[in-house]
Coordinates of C-alpha atoms and ligand atoms in Angstrom, one line a residue:
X1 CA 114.5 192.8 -21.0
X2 CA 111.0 195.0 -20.9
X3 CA 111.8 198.7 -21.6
X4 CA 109.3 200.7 -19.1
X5 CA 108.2 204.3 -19.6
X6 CA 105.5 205.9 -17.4
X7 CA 103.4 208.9 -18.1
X8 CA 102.8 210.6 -14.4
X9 CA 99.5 209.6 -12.8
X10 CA 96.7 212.2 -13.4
X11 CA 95.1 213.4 -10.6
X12 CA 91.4 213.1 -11.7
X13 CA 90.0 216.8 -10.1
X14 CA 89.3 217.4 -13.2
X15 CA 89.1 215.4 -17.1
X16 CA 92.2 215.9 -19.4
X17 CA 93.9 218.8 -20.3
X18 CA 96.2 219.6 -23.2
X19 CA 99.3 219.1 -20.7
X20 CA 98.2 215.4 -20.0
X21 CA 98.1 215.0 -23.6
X22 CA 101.3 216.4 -24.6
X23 CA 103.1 214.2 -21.9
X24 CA 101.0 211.1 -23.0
X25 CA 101.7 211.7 -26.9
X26 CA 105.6 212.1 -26.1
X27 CA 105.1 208.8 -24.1
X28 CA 103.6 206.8 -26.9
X29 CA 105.5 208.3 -29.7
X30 CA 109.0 206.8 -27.6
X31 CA 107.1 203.3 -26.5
X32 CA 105.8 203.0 -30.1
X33 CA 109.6 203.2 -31.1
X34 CA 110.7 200.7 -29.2
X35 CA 108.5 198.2 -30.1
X36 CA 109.2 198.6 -33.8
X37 CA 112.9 198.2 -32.7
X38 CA 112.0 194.9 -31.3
X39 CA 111.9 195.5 -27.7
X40 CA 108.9 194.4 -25.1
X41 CA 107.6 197.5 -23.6
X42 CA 105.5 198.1 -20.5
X43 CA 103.8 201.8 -21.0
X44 CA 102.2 203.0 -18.0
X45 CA 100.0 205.6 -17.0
X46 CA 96.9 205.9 -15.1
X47 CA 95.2 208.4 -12.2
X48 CA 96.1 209.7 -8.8
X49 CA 93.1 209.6 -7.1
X50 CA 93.4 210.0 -3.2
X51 CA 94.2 212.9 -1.3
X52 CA 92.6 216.7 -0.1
X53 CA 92.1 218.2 -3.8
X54 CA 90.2 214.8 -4.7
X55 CA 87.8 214.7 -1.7
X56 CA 87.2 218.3 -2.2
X57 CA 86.5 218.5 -5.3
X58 CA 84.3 215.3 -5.3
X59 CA 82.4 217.7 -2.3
X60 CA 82.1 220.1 -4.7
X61 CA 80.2 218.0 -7.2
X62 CA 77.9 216.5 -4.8
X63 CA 79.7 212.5 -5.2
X64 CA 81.5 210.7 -2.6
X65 CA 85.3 210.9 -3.7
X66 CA 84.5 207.2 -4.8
X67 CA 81.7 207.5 -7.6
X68 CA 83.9 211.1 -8.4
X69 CA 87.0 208.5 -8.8
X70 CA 85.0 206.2 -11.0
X71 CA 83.3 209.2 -13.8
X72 CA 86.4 211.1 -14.1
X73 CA 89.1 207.9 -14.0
X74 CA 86.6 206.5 -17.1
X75 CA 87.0 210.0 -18.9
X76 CA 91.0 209.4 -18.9
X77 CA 90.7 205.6 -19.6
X78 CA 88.4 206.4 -22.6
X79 CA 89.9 209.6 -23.8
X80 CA 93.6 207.6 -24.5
X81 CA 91.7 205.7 -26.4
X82 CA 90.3 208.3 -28.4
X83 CA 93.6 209.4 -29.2
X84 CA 95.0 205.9 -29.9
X85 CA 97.2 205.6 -27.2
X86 CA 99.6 202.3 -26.4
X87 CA 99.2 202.1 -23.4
X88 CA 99.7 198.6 -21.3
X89 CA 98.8 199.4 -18.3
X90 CA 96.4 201.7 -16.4
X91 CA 96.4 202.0 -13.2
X92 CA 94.0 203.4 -10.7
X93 CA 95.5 204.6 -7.4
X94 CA 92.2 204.0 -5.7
X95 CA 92.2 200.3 -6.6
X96 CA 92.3 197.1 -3.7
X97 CA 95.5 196.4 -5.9
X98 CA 97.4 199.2 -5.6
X99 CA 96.2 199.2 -1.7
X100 CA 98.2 196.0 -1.1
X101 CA 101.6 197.1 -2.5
X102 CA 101.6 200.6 -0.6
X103 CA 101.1 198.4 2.4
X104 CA 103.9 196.0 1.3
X105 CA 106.1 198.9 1.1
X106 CA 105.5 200.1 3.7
X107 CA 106.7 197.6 5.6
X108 CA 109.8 197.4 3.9
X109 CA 110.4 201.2 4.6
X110 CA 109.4 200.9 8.3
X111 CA 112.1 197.4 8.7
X112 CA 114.5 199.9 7.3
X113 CA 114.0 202.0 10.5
X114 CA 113.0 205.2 8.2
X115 CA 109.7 205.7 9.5
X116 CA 108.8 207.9 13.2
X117 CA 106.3 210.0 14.1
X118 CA 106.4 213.9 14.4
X119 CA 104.7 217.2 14.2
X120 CA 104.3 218.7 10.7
X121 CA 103.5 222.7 11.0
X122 CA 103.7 224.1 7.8
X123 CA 102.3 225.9 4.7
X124 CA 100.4 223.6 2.6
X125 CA 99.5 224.4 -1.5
X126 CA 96.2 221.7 -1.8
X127 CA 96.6 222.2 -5.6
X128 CA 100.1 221.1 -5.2
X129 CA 99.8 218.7 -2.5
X130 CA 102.6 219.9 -1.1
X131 CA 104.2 222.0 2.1
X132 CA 105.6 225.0 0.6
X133 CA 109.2 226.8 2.1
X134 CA 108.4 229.1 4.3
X135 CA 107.5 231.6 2.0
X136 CA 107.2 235.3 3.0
X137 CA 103.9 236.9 3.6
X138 CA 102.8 232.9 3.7
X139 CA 98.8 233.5 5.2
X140 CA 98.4 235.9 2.0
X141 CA 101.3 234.0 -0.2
X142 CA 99.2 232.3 -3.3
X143 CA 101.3 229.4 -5.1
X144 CA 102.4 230.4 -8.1
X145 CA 101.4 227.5 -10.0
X146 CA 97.5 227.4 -8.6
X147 CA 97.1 231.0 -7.9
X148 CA 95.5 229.9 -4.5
X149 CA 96.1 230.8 -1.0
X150 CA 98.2 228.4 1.0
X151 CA 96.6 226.9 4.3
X152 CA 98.3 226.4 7.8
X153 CA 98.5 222.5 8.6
X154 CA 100.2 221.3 12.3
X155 CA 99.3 217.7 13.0
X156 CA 100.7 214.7 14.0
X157 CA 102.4 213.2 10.6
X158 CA 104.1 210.1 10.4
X159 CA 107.7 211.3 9.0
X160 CA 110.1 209.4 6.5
X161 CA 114.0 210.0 6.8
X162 CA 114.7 211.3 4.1
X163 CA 118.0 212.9 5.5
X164 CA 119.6 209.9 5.9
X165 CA 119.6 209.1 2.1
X166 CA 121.4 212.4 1.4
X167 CA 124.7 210.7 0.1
X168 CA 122.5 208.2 -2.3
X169 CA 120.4 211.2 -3.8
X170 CA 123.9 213.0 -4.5
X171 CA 125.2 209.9 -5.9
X172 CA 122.6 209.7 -8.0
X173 CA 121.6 213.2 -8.5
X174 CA 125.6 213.6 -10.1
X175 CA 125.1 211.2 -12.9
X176 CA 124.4 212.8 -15.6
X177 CA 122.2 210.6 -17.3
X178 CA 119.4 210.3 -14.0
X179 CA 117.7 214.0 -15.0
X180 CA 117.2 215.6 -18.3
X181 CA 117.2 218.5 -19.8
X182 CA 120.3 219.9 -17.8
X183 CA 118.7 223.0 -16.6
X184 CA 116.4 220.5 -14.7
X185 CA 119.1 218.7 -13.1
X186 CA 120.7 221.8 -12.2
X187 CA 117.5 222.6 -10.1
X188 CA 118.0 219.7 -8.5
X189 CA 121.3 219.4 -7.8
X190 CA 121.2 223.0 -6.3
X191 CA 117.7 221.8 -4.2
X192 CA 120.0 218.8 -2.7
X193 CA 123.1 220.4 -1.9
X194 CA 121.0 222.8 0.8
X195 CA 120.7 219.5 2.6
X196 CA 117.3 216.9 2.8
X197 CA 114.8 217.1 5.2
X198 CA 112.5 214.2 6.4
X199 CA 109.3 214.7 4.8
X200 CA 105.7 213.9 6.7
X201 CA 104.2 210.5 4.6
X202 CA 100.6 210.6 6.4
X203 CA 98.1 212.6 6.7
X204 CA 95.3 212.3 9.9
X205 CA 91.9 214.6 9.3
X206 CA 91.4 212.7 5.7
X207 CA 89.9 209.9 5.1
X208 CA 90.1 209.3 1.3
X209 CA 93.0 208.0 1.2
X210 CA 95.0 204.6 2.2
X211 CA 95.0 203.7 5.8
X212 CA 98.1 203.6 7.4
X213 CA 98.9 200.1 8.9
X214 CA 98.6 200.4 13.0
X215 CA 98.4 203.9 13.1
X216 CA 94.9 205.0 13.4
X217 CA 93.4 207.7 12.1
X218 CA 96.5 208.4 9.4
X219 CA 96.0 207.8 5.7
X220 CA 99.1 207.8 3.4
X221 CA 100.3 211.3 1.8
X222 CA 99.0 211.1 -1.6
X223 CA 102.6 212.0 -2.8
X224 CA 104.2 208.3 -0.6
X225 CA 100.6 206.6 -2.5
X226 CA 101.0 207.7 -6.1
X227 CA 104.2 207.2 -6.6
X228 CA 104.1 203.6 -5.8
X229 CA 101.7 203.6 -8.7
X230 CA 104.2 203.3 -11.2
X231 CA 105.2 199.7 -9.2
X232 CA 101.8 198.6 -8.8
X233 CA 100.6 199.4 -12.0
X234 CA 103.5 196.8 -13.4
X235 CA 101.6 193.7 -11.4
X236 CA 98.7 194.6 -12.1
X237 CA 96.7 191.4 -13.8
X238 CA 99.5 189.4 -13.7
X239 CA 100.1 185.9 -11.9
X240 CA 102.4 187.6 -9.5
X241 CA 100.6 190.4 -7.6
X242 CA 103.5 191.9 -5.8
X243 CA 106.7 194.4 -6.0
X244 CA 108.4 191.2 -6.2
X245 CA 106.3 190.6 -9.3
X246 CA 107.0 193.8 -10.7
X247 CA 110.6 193.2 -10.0
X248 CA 110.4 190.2 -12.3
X249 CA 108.8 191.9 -14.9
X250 CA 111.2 194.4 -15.3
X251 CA 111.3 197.3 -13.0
X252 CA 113.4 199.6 -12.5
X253 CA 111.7 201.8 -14.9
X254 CA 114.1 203.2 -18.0
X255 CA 111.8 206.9 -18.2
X256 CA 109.2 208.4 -16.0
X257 CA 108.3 211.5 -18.4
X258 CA 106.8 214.1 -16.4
X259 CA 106.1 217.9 -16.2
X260 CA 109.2 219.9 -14.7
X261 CA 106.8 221.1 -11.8
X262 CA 106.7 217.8 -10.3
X263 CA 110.5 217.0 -10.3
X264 CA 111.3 217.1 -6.5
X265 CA 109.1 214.1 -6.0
X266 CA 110.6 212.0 -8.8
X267 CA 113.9 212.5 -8.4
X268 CA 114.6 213.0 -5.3
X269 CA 111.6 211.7 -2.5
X270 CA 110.7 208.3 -4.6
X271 CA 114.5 207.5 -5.1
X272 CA 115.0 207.5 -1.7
X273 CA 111.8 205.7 -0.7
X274 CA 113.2 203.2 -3.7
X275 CA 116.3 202.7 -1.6
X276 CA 114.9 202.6 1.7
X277 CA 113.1 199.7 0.3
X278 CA 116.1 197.7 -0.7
X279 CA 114.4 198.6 -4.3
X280 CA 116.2 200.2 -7.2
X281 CA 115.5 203.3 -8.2
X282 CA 113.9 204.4 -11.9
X283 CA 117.1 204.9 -14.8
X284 CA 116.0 208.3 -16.0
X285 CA 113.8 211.4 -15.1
X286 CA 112.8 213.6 -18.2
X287 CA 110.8 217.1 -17.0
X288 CA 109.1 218.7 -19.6
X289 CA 108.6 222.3 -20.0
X290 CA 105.1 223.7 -19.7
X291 CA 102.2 224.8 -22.6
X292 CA 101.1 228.1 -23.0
X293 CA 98.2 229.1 -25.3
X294 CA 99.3 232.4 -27.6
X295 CA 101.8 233.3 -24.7
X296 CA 99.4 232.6 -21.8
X297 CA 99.4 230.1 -18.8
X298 CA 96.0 228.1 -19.7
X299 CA 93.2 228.7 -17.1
X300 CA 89.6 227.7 -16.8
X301 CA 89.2 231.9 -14.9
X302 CA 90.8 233.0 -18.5
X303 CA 89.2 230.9 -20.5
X304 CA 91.7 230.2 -23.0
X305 CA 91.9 226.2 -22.0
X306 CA 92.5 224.1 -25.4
X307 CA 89.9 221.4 -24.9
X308 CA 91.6 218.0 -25.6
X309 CA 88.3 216.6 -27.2
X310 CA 87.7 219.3 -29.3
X311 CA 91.1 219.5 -30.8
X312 CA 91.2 215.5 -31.7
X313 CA 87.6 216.1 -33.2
X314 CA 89.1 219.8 -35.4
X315 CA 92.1 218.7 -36.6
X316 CA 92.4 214.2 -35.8
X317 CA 95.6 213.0 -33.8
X318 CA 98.2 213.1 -36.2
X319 CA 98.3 216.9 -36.6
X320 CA 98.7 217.7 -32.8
X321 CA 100.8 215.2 -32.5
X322 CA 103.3 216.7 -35.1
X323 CA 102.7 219.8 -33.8
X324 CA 103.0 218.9 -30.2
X325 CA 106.0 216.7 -30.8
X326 CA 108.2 218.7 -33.9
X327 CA 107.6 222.7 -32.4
X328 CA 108.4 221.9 -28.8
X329 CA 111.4 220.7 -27.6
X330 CA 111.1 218.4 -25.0
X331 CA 112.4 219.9 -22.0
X332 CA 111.3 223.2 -23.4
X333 CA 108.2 225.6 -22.6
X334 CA 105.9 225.4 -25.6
X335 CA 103.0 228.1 -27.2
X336 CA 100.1 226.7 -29.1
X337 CA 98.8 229.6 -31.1
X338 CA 96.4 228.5 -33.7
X339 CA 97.8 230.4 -36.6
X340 CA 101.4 228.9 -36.1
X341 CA 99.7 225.3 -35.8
X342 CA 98.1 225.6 -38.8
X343 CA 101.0 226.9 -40.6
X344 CA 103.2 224.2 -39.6
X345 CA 100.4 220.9 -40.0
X346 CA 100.1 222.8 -43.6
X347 CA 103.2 223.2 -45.0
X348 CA 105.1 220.2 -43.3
X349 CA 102.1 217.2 -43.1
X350 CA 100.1 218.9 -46.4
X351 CA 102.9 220.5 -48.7
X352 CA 106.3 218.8 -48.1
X353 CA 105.3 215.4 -47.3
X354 CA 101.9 214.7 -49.1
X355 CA 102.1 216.5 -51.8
X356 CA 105.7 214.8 -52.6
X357 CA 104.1 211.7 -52.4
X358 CA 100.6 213.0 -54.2
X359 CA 102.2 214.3 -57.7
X360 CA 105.3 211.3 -57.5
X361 CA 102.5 208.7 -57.4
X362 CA 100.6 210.4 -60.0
X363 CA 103.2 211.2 -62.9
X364 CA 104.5 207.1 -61.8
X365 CA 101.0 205.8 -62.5
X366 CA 100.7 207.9 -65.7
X367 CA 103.9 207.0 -67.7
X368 CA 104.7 203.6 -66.2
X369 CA 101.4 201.8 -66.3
X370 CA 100.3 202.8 -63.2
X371 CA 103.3 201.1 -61.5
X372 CA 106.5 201.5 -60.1
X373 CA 109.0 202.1 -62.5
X374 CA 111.4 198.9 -63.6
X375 CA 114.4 198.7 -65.2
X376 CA 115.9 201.1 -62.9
X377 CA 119.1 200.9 -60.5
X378 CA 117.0 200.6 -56.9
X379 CA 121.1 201.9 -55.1
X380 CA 122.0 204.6 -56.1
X381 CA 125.0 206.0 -54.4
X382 CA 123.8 209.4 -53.1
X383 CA 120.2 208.0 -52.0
X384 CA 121.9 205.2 -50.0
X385 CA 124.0 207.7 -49.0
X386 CA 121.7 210.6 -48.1
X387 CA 118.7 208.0 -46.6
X388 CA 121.4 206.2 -44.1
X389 CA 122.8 209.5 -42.9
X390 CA 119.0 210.3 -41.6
X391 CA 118.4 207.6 -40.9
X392 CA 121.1 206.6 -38.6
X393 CA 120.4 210.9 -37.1
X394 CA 116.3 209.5 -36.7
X395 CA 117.9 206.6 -34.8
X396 CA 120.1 208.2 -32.4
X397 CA 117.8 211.0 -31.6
X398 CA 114.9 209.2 -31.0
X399 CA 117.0 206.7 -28.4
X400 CA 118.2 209.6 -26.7
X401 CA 114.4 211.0 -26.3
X402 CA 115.4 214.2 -28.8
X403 CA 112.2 213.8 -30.5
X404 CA 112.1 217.4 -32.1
X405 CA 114.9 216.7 -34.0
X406 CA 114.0 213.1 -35.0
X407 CA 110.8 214.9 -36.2
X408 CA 113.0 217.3 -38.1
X409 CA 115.4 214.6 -39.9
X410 CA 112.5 213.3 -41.7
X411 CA 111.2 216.7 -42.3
X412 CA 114.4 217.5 -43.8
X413 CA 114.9 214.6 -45.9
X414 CA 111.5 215.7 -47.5
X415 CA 112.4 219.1 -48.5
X416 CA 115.5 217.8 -50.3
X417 CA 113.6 215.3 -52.0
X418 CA 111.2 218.0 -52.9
X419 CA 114.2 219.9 -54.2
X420 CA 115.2 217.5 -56.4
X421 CA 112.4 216.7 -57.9
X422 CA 111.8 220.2 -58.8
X423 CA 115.4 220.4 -59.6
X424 CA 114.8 217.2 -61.8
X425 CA 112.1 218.3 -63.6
X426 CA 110.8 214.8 -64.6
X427 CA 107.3 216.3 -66.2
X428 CA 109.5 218.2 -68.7
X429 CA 112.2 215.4 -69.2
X430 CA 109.2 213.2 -70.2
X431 CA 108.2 215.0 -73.5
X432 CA 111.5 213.3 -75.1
X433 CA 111.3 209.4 -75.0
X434 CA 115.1 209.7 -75.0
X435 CA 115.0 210.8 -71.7
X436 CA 112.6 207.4 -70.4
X437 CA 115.8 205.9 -68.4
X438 CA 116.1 209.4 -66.7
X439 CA 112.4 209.7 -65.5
X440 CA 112.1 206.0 -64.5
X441 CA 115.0 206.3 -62.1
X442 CA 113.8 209.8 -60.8
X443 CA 111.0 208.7 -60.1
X444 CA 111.8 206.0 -58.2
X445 CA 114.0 207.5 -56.3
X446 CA 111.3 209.9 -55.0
X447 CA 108.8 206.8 -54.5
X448 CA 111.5 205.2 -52.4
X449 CA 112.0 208.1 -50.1
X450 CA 108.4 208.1 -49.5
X451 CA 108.3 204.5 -48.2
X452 CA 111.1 205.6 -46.0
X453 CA 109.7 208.6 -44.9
X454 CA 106.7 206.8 -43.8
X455 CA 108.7 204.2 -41.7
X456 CA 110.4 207.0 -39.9
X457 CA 106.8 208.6 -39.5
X458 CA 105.4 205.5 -38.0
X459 CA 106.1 205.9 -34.1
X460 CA 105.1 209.4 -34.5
X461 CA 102.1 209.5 -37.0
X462 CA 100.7 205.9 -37.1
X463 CA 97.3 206.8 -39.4
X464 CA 99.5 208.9 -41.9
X465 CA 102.4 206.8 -41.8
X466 CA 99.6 203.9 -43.3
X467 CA 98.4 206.0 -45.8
X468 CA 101.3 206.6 -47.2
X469 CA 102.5 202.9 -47.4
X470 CA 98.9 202.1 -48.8
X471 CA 99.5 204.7 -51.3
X472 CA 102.7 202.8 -52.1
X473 CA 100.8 199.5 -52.3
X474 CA 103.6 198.7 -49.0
X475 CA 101.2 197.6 -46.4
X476 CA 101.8 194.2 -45.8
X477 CA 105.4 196.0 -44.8
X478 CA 104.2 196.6 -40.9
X479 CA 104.3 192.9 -40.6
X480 CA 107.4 193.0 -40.9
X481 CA 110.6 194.0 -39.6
X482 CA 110.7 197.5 -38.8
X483 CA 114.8 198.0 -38.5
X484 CA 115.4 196.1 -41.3
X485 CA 113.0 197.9 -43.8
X486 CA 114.7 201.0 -43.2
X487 CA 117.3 200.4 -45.7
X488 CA 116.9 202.1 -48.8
X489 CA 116.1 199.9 -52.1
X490 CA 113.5 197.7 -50.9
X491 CA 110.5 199.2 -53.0
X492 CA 109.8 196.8 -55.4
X493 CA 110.3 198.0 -59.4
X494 CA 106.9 197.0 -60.8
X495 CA 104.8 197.2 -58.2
X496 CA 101.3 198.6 -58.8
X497 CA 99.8 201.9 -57.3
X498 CA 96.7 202.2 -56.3
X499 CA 95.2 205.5 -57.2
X500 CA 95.9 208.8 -55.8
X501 CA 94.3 210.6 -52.9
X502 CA 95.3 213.3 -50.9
X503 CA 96.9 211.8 -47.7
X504 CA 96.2 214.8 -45.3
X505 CA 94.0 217.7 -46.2
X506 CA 95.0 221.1 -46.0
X507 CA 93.8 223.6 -43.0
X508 CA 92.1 226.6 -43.6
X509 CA 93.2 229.4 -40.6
X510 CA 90.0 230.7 -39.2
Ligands
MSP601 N1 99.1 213.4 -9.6 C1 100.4 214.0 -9.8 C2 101.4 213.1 -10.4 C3 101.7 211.9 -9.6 S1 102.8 210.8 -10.5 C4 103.0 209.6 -9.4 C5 100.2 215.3 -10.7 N2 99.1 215.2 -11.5 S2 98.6 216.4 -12.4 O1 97.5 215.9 -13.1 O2 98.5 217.6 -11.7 O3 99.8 216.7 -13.4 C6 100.1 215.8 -14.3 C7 101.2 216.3 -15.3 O4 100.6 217.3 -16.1 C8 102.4 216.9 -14.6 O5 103.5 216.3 -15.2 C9 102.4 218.3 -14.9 O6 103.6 218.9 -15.1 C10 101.6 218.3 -16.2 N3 101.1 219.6 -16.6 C11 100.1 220.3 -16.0 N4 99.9 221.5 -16.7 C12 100.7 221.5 -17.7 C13 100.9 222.4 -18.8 N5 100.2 223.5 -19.0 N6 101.7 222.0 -19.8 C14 102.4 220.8 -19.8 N7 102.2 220.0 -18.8 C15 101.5 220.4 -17.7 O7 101.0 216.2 -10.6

């Protein structure tokens, strides 16, 4: 079995933006997880390159849509790199590859009778890439999302039936596990129950795009092309370049993660398209909420866009990932405000969890020859007790994509071990050799939380997560088995530390 998560295919109009790298982070974080749970995981993502906003906007910048393709899809490619990203598979809508399973489908969906010809009039949001609902005022209407004027479109489209899948979408639309959060499946419930309409699958008057097989002069709608993506992109390099292929190797998808603005085409058109293709359709849907910057919509015309590049450059990927992935709740809107970001990287990453590890590292090393304490009892009941409730919490909230409050089980487990510490008192206990027994196990107890905390941290924080196990002198740990070294007890009594050093540094607000 292959667990398979997606990312949605960036259009590449323009390089990333903090939304691409919130979804891509949440992606990673939940394929990172499964892997250390011993699963095989595909983790897809990659670029939407065809369609009208595309050949504009390589117009605009003076390349053909092709060369455009090539600059900006190398910016994506490099910049999930950049931020360490797991990805498996990239792929590139543009690509001969991806060319030959839109056309493979296509057949499938035309055999299945879903495919005629028709007259699409409408009101069409280029940003969106989609026909809007007759809205009021429409010549003068701007699209709330791109704050641009919708244009008039009546041409001959090629149409898929959509309206004959109504019964399927409603099956599937009624399970409550398909969409998540629940306000999002409410949308879409309440979107279905006013009845499908066919929706038009080419386009004629564009020519970067796919060509339509026997049907001059029509390329594919860049919605039918893209979405197939998440098939192709499966094949891709492998012995067996075909849906069949990606079949075999694993599809139906378990999560496309995507932004809640782009639901419709998930959940509703590419399930049906699925079906119409004798093809299952993805196991889940998660829509995301949408980042503001100090309570603003980010826009290049305001000028308050958090540069991606800039951010991993400030601050390094482990802080906006906790930030990113503990404040927001996914499904949720989200603010970054810099003072709040700071606050939060400070006193969660700097205060509760590295300076727990800083000073219990440092008193261990000074009293018990720069080792883990021995002699000590490595079960005690109310650790075991304490470190299976979180982590059985972690577990379950991380498999059922609640990562907020998988971040905030470890964060939690932290403060009370920073509680009892200070509670404890172990640097005053010390100063009577009666109390040596006391202070060994103490401080063992804190020592083994840390190793634990930084298991939990490790699909979340990878680079932190390591520097606390090297601190711990637990490397050689990640070779191991992930699941079973969450158990509390297996730090080794006697083990040597190396020396101290400050695991994260501490932010200064600006
Ligand atoms: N190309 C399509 C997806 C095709 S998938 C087969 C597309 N691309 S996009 O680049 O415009 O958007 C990609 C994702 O970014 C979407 O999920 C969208 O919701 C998300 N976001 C865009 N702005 C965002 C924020 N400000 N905050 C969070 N996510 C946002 O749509």
């Amino acid at each position: 079995m292959t667990y398979i998560i997606t990312t949605p295919l960036y259009y590449v109009n323009d390089k990333p933006h903090l939304g691409s790298v919130y979804t891509t982070i949440i992606c990673d974080s939940i394929a990172k997880y499964n892997r250390l749970k011993g699963e095989k995981v595909t983790f897809i993502t990659g670029v939407d390159e065809h369609g009208l906003k595309i050949q504009r906007t390589a117009q605009s910048n003076g390349l053909s849509p092709s060369d455009h393709c090539d600059v900006i899809s190398d910016i994506f490619y490099s910049n999930w790199n950049d931020w360490n990203i797991s990805f498996d598979k990239f792929i590139r809508t543009s690509s001969k590859h991806h060319l030959s399973i839109v056309h493979e489908f296509y057949k499938k969906v035309r055999n299945s009778n879903d495919i005629y010809m028709g007259v699409q009039k409408g009101w069409y949001c280029v940003g969106c890439e989609e026909f809007k609902d007759n809205p009021d005022n429409s010549s003068t209407y701007q699209c709330p999302i791109h704050k641009k004027n919708l244009e008039w479109k009546n041409e001959e489209n090629l149409f898929f039936r959509l309206s004959k899948y109504q019964k399927e979408i409603e099956e599937l639309i009624n399970n409550e596990n398909f969409i998540e959060p629940k306000e999002r499946r409410n949308e879409i419930r309440n979107f279905v129950s006013k009845g499908l309409k066919d929706f038009s699958i080419s386009r004629t008057n564009l020519n970067w795009g796919i060509s339509v097989p026997e049907e001059e002069g029509h390329t594919f709608y860049v919605w039918f092309d893209a979405l197939l993506g998440y098939i192709s992109a499966i094949c891709l390099n492998e012995s067996n370049q075909s849906i069949d292929g990606s079949i075999n190797l694993g599809w139906p998808a378990d999560v496309h993660l995507i932004g809640k603005d782009i639901l419709r085409f998930h959940a509703v058109y590419w399930p049906a398209m699925l079906i119409s293709a004798g093809i299952k359709p993805p196991k889940k849907i998660i829509g995301h909420g949408f980042l503001t910057r100090e309570g603003m919509k980010m826009g290049k015309s305001i000028g308050n866009v958090l540069d991606p590049k800039l951010l991993l450059s400030k601050y390094g990927e482990d802080r906006v990932r906790w930030f990113l992935l503990k404040d927001i709740i996914l499904g949720s809107d989200g603010d970054f405000q810099d003072k709040r970001f700071v606050d939060i990287v400070n006193n969660d990453l700097a205060n509760t969890i590295g300076n727990l590890l800083n000073r219990t590292t440092s008193m261990s090393r000074k009293w018990f020859d720069n080792s883990v304490p021995t002699d000590i009892n490595v079960k005690e009941k109310q650790f075991v007790e304490l470190s299976q409730k979180t982590i059985d919490n972690y577990l379950k909230y991380f498999d059922t994509y609640s990562i907020s409050q998988a971040c905030n089980e470890i964060l939690n487990f932290a403060i009370k071990i920073n509680l009892y510490l200070n509670d404890e008192k172990p640097w005053v206990l010390i100063k009577n050799t009666n109390n040596n027994n006391q202070v060994k196990q103490i401080i063992y107890n804190v020592l083994e939380s840390n190793r634990l905390i930084a298991l939990l941290l490790k699909p979340i924080l990878s680079d932190l997560s390591n520097n606390i196990l090297a601190q711990l002198n637990q490397i050689e740990i990640e070779n191991e088995n992930w699941k079973d070294n969450l158990n509390w007890g297996i730090l080794k009594p006697g083990v040597k530390l190396p020396k101290p050093i400050p695991i994260i540094e501490k932010l200064e607000y600006e």
